[in-house]
PDB file of C-alpha atoms in Angstrom:
ATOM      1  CA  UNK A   1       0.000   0.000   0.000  1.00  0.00           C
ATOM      2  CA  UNK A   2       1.927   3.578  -0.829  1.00  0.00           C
ATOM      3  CA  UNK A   3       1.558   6.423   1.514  1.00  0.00           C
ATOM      4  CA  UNK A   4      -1.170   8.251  -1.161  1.00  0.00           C
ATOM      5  CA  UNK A   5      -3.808   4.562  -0.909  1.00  0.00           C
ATOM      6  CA  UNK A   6      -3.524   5.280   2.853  1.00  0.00           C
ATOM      7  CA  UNK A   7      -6.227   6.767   4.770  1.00  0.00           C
ATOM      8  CA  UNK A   8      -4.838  10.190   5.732  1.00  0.00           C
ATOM      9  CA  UNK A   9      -4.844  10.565   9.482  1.00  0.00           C
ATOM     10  CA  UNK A  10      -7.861  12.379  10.980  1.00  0.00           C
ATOM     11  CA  UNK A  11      -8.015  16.121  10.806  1.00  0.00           C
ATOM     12  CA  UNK A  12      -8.145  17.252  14.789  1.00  0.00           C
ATOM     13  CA  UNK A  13     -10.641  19.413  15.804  1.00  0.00           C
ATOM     14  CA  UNK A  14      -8.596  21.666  17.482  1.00  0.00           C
ATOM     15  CA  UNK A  15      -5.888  22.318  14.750  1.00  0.00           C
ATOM     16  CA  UNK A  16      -6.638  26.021  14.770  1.00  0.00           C
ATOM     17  CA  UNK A  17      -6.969  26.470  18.726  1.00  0.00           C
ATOM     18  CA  UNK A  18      -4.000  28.893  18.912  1.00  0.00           C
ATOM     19  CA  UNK A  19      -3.591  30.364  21.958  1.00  0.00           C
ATOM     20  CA  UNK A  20      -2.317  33.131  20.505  1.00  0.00           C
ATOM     21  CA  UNK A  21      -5.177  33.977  18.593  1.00  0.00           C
ATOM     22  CA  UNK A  22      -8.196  35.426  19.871  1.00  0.00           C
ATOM     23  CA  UNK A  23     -11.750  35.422  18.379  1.00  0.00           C
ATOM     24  CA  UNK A  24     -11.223  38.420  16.421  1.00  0.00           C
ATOM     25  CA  UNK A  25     -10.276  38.347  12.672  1.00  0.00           C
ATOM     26  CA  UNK A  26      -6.289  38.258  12.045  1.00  0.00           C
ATOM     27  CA  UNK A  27      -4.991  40.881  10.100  1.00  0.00           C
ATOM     28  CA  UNK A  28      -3.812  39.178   7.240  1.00  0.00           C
ATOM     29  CA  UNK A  29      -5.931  37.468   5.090  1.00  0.00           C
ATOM     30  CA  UNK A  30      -5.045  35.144   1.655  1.00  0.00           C
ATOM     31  CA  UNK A  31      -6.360  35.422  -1.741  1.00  0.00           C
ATOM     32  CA  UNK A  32     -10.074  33.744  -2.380  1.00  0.00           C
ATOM     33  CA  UNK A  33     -11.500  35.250   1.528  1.00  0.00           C
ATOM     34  CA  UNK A  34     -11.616  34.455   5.335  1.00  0.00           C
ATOM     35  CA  UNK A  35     -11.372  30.810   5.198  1.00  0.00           C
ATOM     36  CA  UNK A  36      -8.818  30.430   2.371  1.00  0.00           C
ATOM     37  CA  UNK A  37      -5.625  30.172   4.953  1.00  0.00           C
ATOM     38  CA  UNK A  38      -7.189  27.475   7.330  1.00  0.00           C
ATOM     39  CA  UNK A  39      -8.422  25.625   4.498  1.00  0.00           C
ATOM     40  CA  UNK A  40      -5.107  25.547   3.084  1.00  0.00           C
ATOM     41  CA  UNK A  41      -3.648  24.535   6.110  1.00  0.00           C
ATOM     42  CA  UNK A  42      -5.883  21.588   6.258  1.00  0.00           C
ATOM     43  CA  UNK A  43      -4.773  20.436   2.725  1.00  0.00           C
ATOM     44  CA  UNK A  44      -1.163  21.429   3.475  1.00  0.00           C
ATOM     45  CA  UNK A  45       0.349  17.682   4.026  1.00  0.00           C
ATOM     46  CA  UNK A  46      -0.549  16.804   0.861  1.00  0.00           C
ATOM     47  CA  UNK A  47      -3.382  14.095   1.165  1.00  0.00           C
ATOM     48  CA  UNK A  48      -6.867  14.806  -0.321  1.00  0.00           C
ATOM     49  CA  UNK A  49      -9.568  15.448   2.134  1.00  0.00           C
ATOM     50  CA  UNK A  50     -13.470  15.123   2.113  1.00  0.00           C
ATOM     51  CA  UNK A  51     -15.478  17.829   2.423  1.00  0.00           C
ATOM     52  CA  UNK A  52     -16.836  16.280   6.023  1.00  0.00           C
ATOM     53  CA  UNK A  53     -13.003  16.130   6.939  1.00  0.00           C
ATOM     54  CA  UNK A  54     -12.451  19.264   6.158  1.00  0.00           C
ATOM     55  CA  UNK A  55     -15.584  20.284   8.570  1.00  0.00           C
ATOM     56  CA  UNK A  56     -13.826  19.047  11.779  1.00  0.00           C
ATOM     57  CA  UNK A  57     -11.297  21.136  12.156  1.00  0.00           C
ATOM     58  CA  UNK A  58     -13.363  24.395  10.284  1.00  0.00           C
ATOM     59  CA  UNK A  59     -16.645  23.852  12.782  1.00  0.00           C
ATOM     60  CA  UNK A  60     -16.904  27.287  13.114  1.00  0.00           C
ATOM     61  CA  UNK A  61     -17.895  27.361   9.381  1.00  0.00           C
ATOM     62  CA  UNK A  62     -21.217  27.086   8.199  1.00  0.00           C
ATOM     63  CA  UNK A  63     -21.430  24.490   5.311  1.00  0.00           C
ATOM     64  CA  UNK A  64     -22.531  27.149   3.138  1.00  0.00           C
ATOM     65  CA  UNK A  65     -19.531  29.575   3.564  1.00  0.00           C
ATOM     66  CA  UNK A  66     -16.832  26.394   3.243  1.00  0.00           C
ATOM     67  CA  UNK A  67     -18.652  25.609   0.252  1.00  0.00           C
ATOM     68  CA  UNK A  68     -18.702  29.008  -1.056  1.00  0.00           C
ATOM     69  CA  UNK A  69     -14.676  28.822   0.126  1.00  0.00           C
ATOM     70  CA  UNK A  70     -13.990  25.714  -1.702  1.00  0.00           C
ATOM     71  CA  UNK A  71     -15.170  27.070  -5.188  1.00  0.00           C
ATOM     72  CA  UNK A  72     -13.596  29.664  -4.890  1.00  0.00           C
ATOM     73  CA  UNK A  73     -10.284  27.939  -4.486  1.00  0.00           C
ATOM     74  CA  UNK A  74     -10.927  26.011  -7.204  1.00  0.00           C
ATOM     75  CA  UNK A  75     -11.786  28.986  -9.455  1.00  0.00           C
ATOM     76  CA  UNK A  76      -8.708  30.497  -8.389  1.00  0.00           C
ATOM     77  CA  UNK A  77      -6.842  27.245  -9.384  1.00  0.00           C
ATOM     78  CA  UNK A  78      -5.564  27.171  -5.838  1.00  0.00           C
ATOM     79  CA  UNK A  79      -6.937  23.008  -5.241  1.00  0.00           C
ATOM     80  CA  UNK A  80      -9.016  20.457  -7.518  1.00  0.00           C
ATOM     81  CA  UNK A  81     -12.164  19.056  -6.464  1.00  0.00           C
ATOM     82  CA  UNK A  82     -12.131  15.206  -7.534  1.00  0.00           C
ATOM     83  CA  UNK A  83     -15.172  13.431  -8.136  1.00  0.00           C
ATOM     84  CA  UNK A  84     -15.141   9.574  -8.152  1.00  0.00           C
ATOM     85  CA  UNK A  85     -17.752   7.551  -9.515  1.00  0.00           C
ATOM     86  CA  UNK A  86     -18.861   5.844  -6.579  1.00  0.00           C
ATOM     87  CA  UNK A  87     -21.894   4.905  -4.500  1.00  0.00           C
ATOM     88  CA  UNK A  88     -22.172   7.050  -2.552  1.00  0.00           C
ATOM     89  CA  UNK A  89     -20.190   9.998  -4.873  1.00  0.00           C
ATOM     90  CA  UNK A  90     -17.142  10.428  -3.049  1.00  0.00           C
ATOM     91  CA  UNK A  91     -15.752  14.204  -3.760  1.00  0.00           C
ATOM     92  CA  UNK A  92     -12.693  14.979  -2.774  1.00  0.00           C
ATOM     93  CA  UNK A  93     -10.049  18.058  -2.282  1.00  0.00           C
ATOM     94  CA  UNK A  94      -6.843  18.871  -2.609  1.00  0.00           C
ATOM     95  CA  UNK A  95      -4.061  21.259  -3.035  1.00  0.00           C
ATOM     96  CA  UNK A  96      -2.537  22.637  -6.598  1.00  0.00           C
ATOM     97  CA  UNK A  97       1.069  23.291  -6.744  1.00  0.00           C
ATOM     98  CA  UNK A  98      -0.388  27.224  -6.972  1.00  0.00           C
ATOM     99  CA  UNK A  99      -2.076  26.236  -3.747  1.00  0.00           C
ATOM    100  CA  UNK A 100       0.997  25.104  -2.411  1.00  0.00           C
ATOM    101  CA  UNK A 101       2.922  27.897  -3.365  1.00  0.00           C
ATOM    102  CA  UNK A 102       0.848  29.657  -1.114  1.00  0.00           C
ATOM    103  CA  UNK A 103       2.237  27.823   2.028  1.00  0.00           C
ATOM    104  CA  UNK A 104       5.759  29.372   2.417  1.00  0.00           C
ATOM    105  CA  UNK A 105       3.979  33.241   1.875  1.00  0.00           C
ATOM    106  CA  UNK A 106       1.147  31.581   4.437  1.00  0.00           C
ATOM    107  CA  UNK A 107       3.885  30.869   7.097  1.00  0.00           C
ATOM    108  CA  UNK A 108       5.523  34.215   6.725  1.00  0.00           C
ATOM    109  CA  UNK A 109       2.430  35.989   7.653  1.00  0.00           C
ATOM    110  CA  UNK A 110       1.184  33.785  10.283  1.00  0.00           C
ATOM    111  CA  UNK A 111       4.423  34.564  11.656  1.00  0.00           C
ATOM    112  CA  UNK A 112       4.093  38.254  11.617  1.00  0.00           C
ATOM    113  CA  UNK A 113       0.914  38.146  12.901  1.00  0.00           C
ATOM    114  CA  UNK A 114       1.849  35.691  15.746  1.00  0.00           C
ATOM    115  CA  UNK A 115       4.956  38.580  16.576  1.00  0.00           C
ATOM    116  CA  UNK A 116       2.960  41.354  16.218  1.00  0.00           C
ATOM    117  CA  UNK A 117      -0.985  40.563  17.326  1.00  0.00           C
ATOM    118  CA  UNK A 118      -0.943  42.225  20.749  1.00  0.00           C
ATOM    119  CA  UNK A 119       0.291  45.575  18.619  1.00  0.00           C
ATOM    120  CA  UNK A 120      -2.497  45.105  16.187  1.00  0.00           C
ATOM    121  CA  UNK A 121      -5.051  44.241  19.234  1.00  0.00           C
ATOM    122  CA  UNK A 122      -4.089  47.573  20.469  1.00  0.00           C
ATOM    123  CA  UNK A 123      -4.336  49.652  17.944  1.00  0.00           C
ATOM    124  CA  UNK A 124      -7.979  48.177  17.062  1.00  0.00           C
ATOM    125  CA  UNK A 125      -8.743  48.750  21.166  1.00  0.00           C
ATOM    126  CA  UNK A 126      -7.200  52.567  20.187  1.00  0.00           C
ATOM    127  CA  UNK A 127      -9.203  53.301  17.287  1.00  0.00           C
ATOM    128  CA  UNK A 128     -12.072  51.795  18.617  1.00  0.00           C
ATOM    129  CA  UNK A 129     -12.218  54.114  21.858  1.00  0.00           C
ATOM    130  CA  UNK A 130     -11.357  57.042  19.729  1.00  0.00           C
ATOM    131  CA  UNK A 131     -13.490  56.950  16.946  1.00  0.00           C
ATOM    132  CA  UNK A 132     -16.417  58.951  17.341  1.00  0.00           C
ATOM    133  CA  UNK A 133     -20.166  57.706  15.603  1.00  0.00           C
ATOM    134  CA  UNK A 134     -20.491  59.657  12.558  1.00  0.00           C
ATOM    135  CA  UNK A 135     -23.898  61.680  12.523  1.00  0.00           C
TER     136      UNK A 135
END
């Protein structure tokens, strides 16, 4: 059996529980929208995933929005979707080598905003007490 006939090892559902990141939106987001970054960090080892894989570790998206997500990757050439002709249709995902081209860039900004999220919580705290409702 080669490593790609496998099953991939289960996604955890904790793989984005960063300590270091609150509940508000990082500053740095990757082409294709919110989810793009976490969904490429799901495909990052290389294996294909189902879309109900993919779910575990992204419960905080709606089915709708990872959908939404996924096409949009694709669109953007970033992963292929792979149907097989099975019963039941098995569809699965995975990434492009533009996709994983992305990774290195993906690290460098994670990284950044790991460094500098207490300066960016901050300023948002700043701006937020100091802006005034407009009339």
């Amino acid at each position: 059996m080669t490593t790609s006939e496998r099953p991939a090892p289960p996604l955890s559902p904790t793989l984005f529980a960063d300590p270091h990141c609150g509940d508000r939106p990082q500053p740095v987001r990757v082409l294709g929208g919110k989810w793009t970054a976490m969904v490429l960090r799901c495909l990052e080892d290389g294996r294909a995933r189902r879309f109900t894989e993919l779910r575990v570790p992204l419960h905080m998206v709606t089915a709708k929005v990872l959908t939404e997500t996924l096409r949009t990757m694709e669109r953007d050439g970033l992963l292929t979707r792979t149907v097989h002709d099975e019963n039941p249709p098995r569809v699965e995902y995975a990434l492009t080598a533009l996709g994983r081209s992305l990774l290195a860039p993906l690290d460098t900004a994670c990284a950044w905003a790991r460094t500098h999220a207490s300066a960016v919580t901050e300023a948002r705290e700043h701006y937020d007490t100091a802006a005034s409702p407009v009339a």
